[in-house]
mmCIF file of N, CA and C in Angstrom:
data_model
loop_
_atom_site.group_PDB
_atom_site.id
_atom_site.type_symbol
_atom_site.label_atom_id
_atom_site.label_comp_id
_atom_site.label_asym_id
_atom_site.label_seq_id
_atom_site.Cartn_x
_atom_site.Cartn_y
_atom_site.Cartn_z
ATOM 1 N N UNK C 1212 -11.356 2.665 23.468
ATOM 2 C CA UNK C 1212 -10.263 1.970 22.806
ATOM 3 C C UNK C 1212 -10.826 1.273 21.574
ATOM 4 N N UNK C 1213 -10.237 1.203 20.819
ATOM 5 C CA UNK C 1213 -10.462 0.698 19.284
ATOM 6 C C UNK C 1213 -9.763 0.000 18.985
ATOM 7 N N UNK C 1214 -10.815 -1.467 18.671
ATOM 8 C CA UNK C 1214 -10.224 -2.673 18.180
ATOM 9 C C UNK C 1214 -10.124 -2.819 16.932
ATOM 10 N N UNK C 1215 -8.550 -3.407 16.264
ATOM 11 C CA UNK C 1215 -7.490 -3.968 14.957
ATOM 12 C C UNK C 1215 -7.969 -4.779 14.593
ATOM 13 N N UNK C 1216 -8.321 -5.811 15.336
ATOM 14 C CA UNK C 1216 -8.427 -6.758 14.847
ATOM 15 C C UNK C 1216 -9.110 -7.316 13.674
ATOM 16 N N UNK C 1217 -10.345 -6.521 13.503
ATOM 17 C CA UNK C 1217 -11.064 -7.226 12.119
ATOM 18 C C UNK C 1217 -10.027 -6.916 10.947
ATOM 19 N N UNK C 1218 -9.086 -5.404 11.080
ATOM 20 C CA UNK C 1218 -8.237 -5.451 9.610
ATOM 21 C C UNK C 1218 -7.384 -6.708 9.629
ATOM 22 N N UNK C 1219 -6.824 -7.029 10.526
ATOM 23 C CA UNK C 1219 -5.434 -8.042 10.712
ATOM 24 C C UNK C 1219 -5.708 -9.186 9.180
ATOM 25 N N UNK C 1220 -6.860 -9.119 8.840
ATOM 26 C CA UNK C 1220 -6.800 -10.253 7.450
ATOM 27 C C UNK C 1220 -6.582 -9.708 6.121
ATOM 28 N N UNK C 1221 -7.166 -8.230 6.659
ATOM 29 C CA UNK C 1221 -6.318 -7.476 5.218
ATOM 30 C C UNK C 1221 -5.018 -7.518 4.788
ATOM 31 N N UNK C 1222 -4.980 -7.624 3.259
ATOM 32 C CA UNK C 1222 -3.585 -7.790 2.957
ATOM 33 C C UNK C 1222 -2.682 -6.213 2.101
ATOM 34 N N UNK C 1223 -1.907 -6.061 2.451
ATOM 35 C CA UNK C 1223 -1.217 -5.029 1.853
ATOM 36 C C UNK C 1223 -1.176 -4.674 0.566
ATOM 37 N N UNK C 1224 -1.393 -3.598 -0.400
ATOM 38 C CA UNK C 1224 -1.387 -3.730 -1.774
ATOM 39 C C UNK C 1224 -0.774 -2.027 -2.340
ATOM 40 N N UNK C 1225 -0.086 -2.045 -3.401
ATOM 41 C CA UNK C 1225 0.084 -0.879 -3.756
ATOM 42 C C UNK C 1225 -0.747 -0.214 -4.226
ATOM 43 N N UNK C 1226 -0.817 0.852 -4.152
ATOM 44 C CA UNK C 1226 -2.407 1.421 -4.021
ATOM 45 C C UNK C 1226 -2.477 1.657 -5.619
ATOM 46 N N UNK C 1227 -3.787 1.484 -6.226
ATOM 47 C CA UNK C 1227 -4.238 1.347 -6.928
ATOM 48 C C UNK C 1227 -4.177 0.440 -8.022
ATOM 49 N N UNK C 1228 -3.461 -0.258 -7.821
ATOM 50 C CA UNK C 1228 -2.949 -1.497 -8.069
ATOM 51 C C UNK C 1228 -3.600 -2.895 -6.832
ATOM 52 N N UNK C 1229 -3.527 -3.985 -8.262
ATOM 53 C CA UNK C 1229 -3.950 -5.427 -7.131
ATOM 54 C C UNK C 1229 -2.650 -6.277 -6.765
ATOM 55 N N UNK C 1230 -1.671 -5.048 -6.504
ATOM 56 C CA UNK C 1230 -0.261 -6.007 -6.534
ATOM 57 C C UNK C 1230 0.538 -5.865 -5.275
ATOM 58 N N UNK C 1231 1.160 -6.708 -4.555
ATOM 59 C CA UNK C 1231 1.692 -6.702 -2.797
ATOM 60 C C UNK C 1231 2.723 -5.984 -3.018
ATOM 61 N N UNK C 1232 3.262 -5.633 -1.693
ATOM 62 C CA UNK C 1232 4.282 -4.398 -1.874
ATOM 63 C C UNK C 1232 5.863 -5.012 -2.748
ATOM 64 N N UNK C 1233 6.077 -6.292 -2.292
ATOM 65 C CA UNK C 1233 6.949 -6.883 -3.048
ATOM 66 C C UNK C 1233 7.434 -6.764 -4.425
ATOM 67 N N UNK C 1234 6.181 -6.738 -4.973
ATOM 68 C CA UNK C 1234 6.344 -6.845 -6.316
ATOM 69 C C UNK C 1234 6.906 -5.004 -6.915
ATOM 70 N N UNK C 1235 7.061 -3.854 -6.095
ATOM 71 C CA UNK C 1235 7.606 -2.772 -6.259
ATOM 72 C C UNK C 1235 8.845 -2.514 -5.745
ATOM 73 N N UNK C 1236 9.507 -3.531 -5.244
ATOM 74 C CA UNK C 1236 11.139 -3.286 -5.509
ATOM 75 C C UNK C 1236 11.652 -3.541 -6.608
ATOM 76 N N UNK C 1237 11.185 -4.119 -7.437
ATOM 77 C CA UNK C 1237 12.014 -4.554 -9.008
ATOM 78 C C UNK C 1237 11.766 -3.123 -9.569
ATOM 79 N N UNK C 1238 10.524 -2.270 -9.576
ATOM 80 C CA UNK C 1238 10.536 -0.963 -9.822
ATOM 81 C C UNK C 1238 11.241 0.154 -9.115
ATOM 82 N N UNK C 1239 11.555 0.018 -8.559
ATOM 83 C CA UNK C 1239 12.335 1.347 -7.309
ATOM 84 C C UNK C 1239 13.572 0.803 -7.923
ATOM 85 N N UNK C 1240 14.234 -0.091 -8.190
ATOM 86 C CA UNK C 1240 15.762 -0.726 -8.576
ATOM 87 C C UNK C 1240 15.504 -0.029 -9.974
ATOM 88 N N UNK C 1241 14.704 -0.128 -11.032
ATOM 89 C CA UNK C 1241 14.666 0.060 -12.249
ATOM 90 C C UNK C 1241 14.932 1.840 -11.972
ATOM 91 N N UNK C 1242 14.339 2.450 -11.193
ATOM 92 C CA UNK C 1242 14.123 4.084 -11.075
ATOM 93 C C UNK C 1242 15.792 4.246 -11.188
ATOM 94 N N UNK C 1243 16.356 4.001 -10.277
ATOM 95 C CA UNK C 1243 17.428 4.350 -9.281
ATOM 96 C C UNK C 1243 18.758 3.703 -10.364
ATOM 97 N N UNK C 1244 18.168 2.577 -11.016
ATOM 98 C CA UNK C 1244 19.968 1.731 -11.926
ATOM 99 C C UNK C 1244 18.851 1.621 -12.665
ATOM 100 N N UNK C 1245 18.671 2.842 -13.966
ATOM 101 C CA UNK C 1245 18.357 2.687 -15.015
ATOM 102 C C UNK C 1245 18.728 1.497 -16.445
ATOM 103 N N UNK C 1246 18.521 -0.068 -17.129
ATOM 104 C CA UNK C 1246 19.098 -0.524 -17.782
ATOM 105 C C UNK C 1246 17.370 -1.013 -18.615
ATOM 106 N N UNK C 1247 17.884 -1.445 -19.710
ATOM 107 C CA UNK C 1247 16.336 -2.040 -19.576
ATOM 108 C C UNK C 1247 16.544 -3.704 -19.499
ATOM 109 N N UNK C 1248 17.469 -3.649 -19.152
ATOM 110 C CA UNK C 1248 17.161 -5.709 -18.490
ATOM 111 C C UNK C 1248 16.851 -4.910 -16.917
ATOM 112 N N UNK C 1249 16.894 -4.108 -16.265
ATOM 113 C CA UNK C 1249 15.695 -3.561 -14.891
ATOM 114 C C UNK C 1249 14.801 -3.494 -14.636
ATOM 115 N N UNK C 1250 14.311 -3.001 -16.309
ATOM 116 C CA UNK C 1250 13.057 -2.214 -16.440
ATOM 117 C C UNK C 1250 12.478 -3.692 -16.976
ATOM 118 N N UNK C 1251 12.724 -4.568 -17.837
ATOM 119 C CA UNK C 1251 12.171 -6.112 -18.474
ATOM 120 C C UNK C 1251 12.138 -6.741 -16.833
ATOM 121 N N UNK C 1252 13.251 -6.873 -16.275
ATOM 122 C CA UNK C 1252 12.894 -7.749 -15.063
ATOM 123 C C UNK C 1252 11.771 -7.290 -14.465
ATOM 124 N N UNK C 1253 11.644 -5.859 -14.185
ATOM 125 C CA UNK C 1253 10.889 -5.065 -13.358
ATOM 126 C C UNK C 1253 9.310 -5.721 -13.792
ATOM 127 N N UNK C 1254 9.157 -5.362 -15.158
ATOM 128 C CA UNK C 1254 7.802 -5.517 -15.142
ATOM 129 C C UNK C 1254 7.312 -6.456 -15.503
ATOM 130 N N UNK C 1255 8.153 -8.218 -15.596
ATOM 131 C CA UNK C 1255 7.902 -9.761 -15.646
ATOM 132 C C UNK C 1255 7.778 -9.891 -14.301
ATOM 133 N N UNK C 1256 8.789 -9.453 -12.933
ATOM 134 C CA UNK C 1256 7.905 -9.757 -12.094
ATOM 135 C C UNK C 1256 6.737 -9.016 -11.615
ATOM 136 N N UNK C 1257 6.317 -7.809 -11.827
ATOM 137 C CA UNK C 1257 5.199 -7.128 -11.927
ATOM 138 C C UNK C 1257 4.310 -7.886 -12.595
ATOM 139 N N UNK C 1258 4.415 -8.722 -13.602
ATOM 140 C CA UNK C 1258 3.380 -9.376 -14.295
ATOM 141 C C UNK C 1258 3.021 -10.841 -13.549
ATOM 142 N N UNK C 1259 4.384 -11.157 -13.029
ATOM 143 C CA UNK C 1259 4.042 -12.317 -12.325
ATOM 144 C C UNK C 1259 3.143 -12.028 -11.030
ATOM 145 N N UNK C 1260 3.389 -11.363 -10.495
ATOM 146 C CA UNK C 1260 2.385 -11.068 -9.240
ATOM 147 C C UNK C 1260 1.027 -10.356 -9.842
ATOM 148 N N UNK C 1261 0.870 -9.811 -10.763
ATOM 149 C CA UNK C 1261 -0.343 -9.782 -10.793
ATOM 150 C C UNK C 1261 -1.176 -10.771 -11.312
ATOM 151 N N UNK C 1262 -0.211 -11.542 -12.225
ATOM 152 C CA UNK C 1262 -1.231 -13.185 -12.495
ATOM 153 C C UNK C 1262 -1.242 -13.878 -10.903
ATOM 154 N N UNK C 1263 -0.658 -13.787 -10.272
ATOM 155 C CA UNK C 1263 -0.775 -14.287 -9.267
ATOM 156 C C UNK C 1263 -1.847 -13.904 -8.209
ATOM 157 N N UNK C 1264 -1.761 -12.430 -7.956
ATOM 158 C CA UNK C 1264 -3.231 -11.720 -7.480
ATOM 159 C C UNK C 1264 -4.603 -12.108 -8.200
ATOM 160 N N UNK C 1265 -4.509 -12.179 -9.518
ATOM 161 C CA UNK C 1265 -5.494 -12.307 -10.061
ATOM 162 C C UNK C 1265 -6.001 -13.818 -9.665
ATOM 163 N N UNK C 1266 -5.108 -15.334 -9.422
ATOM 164 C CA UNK C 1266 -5.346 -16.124 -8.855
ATOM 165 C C UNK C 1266 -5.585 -16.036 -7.407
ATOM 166 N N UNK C 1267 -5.726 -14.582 -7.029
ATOM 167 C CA UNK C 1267 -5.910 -15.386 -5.592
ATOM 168 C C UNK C 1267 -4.561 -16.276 -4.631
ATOM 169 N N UNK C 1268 -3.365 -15.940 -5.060
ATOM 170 C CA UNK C 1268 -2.264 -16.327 -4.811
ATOM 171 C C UNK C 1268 -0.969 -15.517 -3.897
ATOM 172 N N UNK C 1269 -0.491 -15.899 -2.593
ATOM 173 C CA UNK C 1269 -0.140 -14.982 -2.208
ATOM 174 C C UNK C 1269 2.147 -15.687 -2.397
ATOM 175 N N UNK C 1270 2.424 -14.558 -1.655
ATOM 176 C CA UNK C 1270 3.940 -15.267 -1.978
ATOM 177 C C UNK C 1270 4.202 -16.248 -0.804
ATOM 178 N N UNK C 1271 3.913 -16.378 -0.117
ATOM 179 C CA UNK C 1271 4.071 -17.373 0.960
ATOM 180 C C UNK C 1271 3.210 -18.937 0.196
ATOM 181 N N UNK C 1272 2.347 -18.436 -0.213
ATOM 182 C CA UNK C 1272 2.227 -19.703 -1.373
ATOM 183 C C UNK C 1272 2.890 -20.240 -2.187
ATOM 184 N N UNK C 1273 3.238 -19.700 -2.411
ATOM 185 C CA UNK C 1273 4.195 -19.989 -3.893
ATOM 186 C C UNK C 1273 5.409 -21.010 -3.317
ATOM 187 N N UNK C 1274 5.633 -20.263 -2.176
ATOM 188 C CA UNK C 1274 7.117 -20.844 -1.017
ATOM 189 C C UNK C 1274 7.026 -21.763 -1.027
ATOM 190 N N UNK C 1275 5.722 -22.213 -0.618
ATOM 191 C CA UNK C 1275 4.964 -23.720 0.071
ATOM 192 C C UNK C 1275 5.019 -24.433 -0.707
ATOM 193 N N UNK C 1276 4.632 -23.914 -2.176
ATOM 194 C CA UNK C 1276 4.260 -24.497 -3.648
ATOM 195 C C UNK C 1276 5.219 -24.902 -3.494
ATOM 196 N N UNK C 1277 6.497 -24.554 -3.856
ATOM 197 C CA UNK C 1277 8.116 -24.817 -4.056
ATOM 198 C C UNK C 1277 8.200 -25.916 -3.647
ATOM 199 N N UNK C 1278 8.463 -25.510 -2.206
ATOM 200 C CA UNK C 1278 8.931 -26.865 -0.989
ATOM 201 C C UNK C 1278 8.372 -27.968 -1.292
ATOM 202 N N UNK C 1279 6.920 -28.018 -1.409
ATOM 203 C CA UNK C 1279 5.898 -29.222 -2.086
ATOM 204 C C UNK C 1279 6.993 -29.803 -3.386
ATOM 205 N N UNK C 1280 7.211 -29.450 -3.960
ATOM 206 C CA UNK C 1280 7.347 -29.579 -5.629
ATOM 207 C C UNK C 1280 8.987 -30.269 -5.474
ATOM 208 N N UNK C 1281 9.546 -29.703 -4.113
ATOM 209 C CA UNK C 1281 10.814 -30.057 -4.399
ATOM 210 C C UNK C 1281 11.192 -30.794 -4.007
ATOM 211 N N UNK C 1282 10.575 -31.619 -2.512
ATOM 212 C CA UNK C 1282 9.957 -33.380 -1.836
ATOM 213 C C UNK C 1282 9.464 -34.116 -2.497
ATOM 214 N N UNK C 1283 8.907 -33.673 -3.935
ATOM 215 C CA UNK C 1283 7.972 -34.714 -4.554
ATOM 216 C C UNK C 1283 6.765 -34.232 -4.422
ATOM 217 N N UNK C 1284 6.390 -33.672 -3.159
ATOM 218 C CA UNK C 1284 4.648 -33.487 -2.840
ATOM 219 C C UNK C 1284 4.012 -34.159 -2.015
ATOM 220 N N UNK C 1285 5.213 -35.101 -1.510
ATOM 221 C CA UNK C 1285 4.917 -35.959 -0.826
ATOM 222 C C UNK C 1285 5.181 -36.076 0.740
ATOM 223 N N UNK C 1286 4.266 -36.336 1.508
ATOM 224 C CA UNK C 1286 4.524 -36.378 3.344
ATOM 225 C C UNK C 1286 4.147 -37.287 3.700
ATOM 226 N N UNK C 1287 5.308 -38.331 4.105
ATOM 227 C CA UNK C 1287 4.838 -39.477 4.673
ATOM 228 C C UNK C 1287 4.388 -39.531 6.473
ATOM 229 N N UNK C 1288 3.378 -40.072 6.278
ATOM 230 C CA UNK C 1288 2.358 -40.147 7.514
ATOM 231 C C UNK C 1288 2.819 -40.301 8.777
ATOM 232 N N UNK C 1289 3.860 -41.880 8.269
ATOM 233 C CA UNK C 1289 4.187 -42.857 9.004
ATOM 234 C C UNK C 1289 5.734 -42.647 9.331
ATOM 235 N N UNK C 1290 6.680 -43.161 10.689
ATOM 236 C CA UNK C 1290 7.717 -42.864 10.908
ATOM 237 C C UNK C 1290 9.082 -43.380 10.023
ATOM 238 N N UNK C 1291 9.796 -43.725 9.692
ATOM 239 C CA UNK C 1291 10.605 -44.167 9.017
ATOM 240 C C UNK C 1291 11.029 -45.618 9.034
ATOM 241 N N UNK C 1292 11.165 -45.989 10.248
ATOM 242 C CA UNK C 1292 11.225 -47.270 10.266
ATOM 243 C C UNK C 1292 9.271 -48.282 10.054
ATOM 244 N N UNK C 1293 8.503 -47.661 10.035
ATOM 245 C CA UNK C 1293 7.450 -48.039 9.673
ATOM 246 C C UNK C 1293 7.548 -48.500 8.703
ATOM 247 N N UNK C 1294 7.779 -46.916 7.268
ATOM 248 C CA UNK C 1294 8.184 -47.761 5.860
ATOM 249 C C UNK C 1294 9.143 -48.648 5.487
ATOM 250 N N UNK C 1295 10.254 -48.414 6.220
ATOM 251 C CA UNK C 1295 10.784 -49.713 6.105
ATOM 252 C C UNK C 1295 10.548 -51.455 5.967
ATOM 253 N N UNK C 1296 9.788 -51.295 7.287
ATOM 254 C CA UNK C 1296 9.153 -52.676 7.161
ATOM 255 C C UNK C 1296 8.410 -53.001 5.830
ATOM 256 N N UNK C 1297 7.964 -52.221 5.133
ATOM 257 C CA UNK C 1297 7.306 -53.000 3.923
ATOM 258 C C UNK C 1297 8.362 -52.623 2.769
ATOM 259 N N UNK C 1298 9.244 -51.916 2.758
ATOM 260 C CA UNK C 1298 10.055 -52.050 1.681
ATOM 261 C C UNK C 1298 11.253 -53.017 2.026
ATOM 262 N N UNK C 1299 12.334 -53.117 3.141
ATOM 263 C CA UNK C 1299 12.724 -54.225 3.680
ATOM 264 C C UNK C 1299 12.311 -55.708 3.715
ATOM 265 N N UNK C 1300 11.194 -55.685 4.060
ATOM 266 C CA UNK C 1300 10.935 -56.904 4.424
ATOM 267 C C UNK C 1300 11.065 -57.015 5.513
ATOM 268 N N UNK C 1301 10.973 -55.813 6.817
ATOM 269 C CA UNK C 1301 11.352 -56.184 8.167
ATOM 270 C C UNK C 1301 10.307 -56.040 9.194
ATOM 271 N N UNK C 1302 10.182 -57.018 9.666
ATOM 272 C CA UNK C 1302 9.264 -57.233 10.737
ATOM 273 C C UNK C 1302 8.852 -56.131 11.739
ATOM 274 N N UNK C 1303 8.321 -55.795 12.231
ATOM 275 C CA UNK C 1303 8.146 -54.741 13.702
ATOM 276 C C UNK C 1303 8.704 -55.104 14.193
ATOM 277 N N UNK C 1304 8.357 -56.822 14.589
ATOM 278 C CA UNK C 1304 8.705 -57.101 16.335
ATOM 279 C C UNK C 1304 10.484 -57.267 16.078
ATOM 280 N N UNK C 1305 10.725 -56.872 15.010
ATOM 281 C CA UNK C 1305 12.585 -56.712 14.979
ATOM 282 C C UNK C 1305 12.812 -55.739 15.590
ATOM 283 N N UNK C 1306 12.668 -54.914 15.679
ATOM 284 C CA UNK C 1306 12.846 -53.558 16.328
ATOM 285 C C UNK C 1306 12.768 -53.573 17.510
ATOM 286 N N UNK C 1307 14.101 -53.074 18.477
ATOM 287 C CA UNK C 1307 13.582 -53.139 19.363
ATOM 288 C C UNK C 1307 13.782 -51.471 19.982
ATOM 289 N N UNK C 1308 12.843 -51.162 20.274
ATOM 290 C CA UNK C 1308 12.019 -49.763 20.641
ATOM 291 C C UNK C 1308 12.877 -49.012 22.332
ATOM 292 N N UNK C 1309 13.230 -50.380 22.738
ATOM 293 C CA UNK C 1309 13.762 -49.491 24.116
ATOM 294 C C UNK C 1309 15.298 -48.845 23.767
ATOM 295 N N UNK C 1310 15.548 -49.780 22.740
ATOM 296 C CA UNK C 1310 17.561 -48.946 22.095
ATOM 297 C C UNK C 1310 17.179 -47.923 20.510
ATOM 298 N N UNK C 1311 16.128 -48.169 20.587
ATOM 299 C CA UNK C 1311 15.592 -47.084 18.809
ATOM 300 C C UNK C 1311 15.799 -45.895 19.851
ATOM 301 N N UNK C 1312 16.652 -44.895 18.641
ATOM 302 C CA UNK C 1312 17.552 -43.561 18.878
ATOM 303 C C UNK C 1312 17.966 -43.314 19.560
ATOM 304 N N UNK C 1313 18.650 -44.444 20.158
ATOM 305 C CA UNK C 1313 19.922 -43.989 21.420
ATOM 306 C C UNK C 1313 20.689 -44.498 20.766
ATOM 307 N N UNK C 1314 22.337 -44.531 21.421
ATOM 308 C CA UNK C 1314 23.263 -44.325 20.649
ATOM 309 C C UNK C 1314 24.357 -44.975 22.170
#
């Protein structure tokens, strides 16, 4: 029996090309609905993924990138009523913990 596992980190690429399979549907659309705003889209995102390969950049990055970018970038540590207390002005021992999120 023959073990997968060492490929499983390989990543998919169109062959002969350094570009993920993704980036060849904007081309298969351009084949099929000839326009050249198809063929311009086609090969800006073709260009975008290969600046992106060339960084070392995959699309699930980019996702992450997003999400980051669109919170601020920011993940707070601490629970919500934590920050409160220092932007409030409210004590801990105000809180009382046995009725916090019941209803």
């Amino acid at each position: 029996m023959s073990n997968y596992w060492p490929r499983t980190g390989k990543s998919y690429r169109i062959p002969g090309t350094p570009l993920p399979p993704q980036a060849g549907a904007p081309m298969v659309l351009a084949l099929f609905h000839f326009s050249w705003w198809t063929l311009a889209i086609a090969i800006g995102v073709c260009a975008v993924f290969g600046y992106a390969a060339y960084k070392n950049r995959t699309i699930l990055w980019a996702v992450r990138r997003m999400r980051s970018k669109m919170r601020s970038g920011v993940i707070a540590a601490r629970p919500r009523f934590y920050r409160q207390r220092f932007t409030f002005d409210q004590q801990l021992s105000d809180i009382d913990f046995r009725q916090w999120g019941k209803k």
